[in-house]
XYZ file of C-alpha atoms in Angstrom:
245
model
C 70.065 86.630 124.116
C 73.536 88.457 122.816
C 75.379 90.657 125.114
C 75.161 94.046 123.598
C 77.672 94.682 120.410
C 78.837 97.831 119.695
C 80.444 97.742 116.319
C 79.128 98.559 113.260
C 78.522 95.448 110.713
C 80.881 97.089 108.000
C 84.419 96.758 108.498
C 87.482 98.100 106.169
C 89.491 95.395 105.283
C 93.244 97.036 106.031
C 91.849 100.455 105.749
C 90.394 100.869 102.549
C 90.993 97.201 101.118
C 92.736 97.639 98.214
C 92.133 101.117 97.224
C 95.171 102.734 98.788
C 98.659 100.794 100.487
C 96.826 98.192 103.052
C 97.916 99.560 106.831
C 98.773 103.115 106.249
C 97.337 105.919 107.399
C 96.393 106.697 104.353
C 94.032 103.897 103.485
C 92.328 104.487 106.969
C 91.689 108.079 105.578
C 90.433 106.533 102.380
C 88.379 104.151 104.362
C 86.977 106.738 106.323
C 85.696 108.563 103.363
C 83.669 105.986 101.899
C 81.758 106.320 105.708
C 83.261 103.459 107.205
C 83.159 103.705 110.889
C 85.066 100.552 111.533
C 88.527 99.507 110.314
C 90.827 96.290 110.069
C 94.778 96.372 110.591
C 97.358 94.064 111.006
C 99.628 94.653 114.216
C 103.219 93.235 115.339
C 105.970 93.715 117.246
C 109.507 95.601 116.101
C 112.391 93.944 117.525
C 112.750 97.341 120.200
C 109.153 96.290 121.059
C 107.121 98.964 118.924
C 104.078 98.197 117.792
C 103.675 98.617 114.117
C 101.194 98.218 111.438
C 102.250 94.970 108.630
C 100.237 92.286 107.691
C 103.457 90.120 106.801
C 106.072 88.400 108.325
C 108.691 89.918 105.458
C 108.632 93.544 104.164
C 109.025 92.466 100.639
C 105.656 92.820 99.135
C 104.133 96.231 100.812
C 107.452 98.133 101.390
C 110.571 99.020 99.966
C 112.552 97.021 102.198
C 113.196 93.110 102.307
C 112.968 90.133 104.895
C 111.598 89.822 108.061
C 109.906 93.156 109.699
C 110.237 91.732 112.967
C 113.753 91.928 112.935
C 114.003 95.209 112.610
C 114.564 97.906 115.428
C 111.586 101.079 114.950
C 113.965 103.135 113.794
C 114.804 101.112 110.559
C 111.269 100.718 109.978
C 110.106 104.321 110.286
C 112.160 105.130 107.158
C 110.453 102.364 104.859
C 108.534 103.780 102.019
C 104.806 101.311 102.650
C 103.281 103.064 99.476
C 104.784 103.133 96.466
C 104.478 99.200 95.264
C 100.600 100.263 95.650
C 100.485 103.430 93.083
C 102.825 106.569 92.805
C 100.256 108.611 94.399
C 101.560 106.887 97.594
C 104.838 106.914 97.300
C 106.813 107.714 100.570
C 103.824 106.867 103.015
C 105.087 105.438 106.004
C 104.637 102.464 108.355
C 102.325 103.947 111.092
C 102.986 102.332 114.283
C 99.692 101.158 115.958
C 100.104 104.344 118.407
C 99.581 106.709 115.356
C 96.875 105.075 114.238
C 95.094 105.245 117.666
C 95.351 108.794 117.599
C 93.381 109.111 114.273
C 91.188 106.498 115.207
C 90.131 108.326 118.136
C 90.145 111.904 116.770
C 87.799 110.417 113.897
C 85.793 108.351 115.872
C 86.530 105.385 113.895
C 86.424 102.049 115.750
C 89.363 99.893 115.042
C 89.716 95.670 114.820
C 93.184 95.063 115.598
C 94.064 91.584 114.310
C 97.483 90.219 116.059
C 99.753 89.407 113.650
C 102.848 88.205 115.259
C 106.048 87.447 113.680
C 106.444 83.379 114.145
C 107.648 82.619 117.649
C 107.082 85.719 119.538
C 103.230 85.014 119.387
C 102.075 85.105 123.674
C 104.506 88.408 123.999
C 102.876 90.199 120.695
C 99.332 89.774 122.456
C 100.638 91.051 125.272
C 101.928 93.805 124.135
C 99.249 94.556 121.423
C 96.957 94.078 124.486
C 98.655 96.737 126.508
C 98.972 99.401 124.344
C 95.832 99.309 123.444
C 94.043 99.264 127.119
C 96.513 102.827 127.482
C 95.217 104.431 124.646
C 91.657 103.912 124.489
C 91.726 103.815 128.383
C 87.939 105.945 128.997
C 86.757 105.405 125.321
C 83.573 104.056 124.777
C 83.798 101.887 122.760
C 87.321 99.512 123.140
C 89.025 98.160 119.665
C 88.366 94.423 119.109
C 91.767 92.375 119.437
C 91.597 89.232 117.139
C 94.340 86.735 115.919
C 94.848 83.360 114.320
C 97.132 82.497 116.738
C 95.625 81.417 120.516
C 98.537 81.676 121.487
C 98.487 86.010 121.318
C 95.077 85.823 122.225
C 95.973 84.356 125.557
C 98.439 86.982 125.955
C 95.981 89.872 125.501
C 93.371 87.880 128.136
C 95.945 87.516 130.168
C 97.131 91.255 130.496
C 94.103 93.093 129.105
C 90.744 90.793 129.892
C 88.286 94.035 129.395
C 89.003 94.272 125.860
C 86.944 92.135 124.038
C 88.779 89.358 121.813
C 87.594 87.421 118.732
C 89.094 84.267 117.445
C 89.745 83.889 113.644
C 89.513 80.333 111.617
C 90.580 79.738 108.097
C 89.255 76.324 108.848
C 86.853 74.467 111.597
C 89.886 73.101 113.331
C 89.609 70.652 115.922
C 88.251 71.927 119.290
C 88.157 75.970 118.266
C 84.657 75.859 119.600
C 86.800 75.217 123.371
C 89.452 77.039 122.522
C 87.017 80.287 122.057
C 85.609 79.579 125.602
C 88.854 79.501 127.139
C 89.249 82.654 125.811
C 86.768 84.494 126.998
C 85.836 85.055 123.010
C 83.274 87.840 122.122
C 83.367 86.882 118.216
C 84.348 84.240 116.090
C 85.720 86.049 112.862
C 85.375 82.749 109.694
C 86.459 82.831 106.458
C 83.039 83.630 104.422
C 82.732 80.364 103.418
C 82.480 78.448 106.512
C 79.122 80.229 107.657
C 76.001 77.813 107.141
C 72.704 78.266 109.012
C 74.222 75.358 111.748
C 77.728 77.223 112.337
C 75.553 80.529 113.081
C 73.081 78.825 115.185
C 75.766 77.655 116.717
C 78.310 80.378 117.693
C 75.159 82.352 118.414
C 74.041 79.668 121.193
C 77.528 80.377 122.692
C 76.862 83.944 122.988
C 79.304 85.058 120.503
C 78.933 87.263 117.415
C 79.579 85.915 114.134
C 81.751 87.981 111.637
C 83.155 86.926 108.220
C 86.265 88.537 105.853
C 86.846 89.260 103.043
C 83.708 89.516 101.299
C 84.643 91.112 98.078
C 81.248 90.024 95.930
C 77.679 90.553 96.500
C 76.137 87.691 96.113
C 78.507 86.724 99.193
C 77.428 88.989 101.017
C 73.799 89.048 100.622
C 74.176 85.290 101.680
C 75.857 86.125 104.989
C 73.195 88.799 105.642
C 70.617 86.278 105.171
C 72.241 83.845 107.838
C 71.818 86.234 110.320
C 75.564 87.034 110.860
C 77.364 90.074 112.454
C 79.886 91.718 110.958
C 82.014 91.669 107.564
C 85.172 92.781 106.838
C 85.119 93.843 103.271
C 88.357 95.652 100.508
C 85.476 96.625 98.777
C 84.735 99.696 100.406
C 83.494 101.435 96.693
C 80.972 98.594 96.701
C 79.358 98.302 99.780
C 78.227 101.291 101.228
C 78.010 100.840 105.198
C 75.332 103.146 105.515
């Protein structure tokens, strides 16, 4: 039997996926208005300590800025413009720290998968402080955000200074001894590329009383396999397509 799970099985890949600049308050907006009631971001660590909102290690692609985010002191990175290389319409949108984010979150009553994205070598103190801030600011909400990395390494972090939270262990591949490493970790979910899932893996990570989720599941025929294996949760861009009703 599965401990109880309290997300929905929908998730918004960055926000709104695509559809508006990935990690801005804007695409949670966006998100939010095609009824998702569960969103993905990318979190990691300014070099003052703030926690921000960036999926990559280098500013080049979603902001106006160039090399390596983490580098960067809060106050540099508050003035980026994180919108327009997406569209015009989104020119000047900020970086929202993860703080700003958990306000909206929690004024919408929008539940929130923070995946730990840590700039390369500063991975144990990113979970830790990811970890932290979010135990303070959904301290008495019912329902806690999900903290998930790549990286064991920030995982550990968050067990170590925020075990209540519930944690979730992403694989791009079936690595050696991630079924141990998830243990260790006091895993809720395993989150799998989409293509990993067969009947076995389910059965599986099911028998270990974990929840199965999958990203990003842009097509339906992808989809409508994963709901037939009995899975958990998807993180989707395609928030036009799939309606999480």
């Amino acid at each position: 039997m599965l401990p109880p799970w309290p997300y929905p099985f929908w998730i918004a890949h960055r926000g709104a996926g695509k559809l508006a600049p990935e990690n801005t308050l804007a695409a949670f907006r966006l998100g939010a208005q095609h009824g998702y009631r569960m969103a993905e971001c990318d979190a990691k660590l300014s070099a003052d300590g703030v926690v921000f909102l960036l999926h990559d290690s280098t500013l080049e692609r979603t902001t106006s800025s160039h090399g390596t985010a983490g580098d960067l002191p809060w106050s540099a990175l508050a003035q980026l413009d994180a919108g327009g290389w997406h569209s015009r319409a989104y020119a000047g949108e900020p970086i929202p720290t993860l703080q700003n984010l958990a306000r909206w979150c929690l004024a919408n009553r929008c539940l929130l998968d923070i995946e730990i994205k840590p700039t390369p070598g500063v991975e144990e103190q990113t979970g830790r402080a990811v970890a932290e801030l979010a135990a303070r600011l959904w301290q008495g909400s019912p329902v806690p955000p999900l903290l998930t990395s790549f990286r064991p390494e920030s995982l550990f972090g968050a067990l170590a200074v925020a075990p209540h939270l519930p944690r979730g262990l992403l694989l791009d591949t079936l690595w050696d001894g991630w079924a141990d490493i998830a243990t260790r970790l006091q895993c809720a979910a395993i989150v799998c590329n989409h293509a990993l899932w067969d009947a076995a893996l389910v059965a599986r990570v099911h028998s270990m009383g974990l929840r199965a989720l999958s990203y990003t599941v842009n097509d339906e025929w992808a989809a409508e396999r994963l709901i037939a294996l009995g899975t958990d949760g998807i993180v989707t861009d395609r928030v036009d397509l799939f309606s999480p009703a």
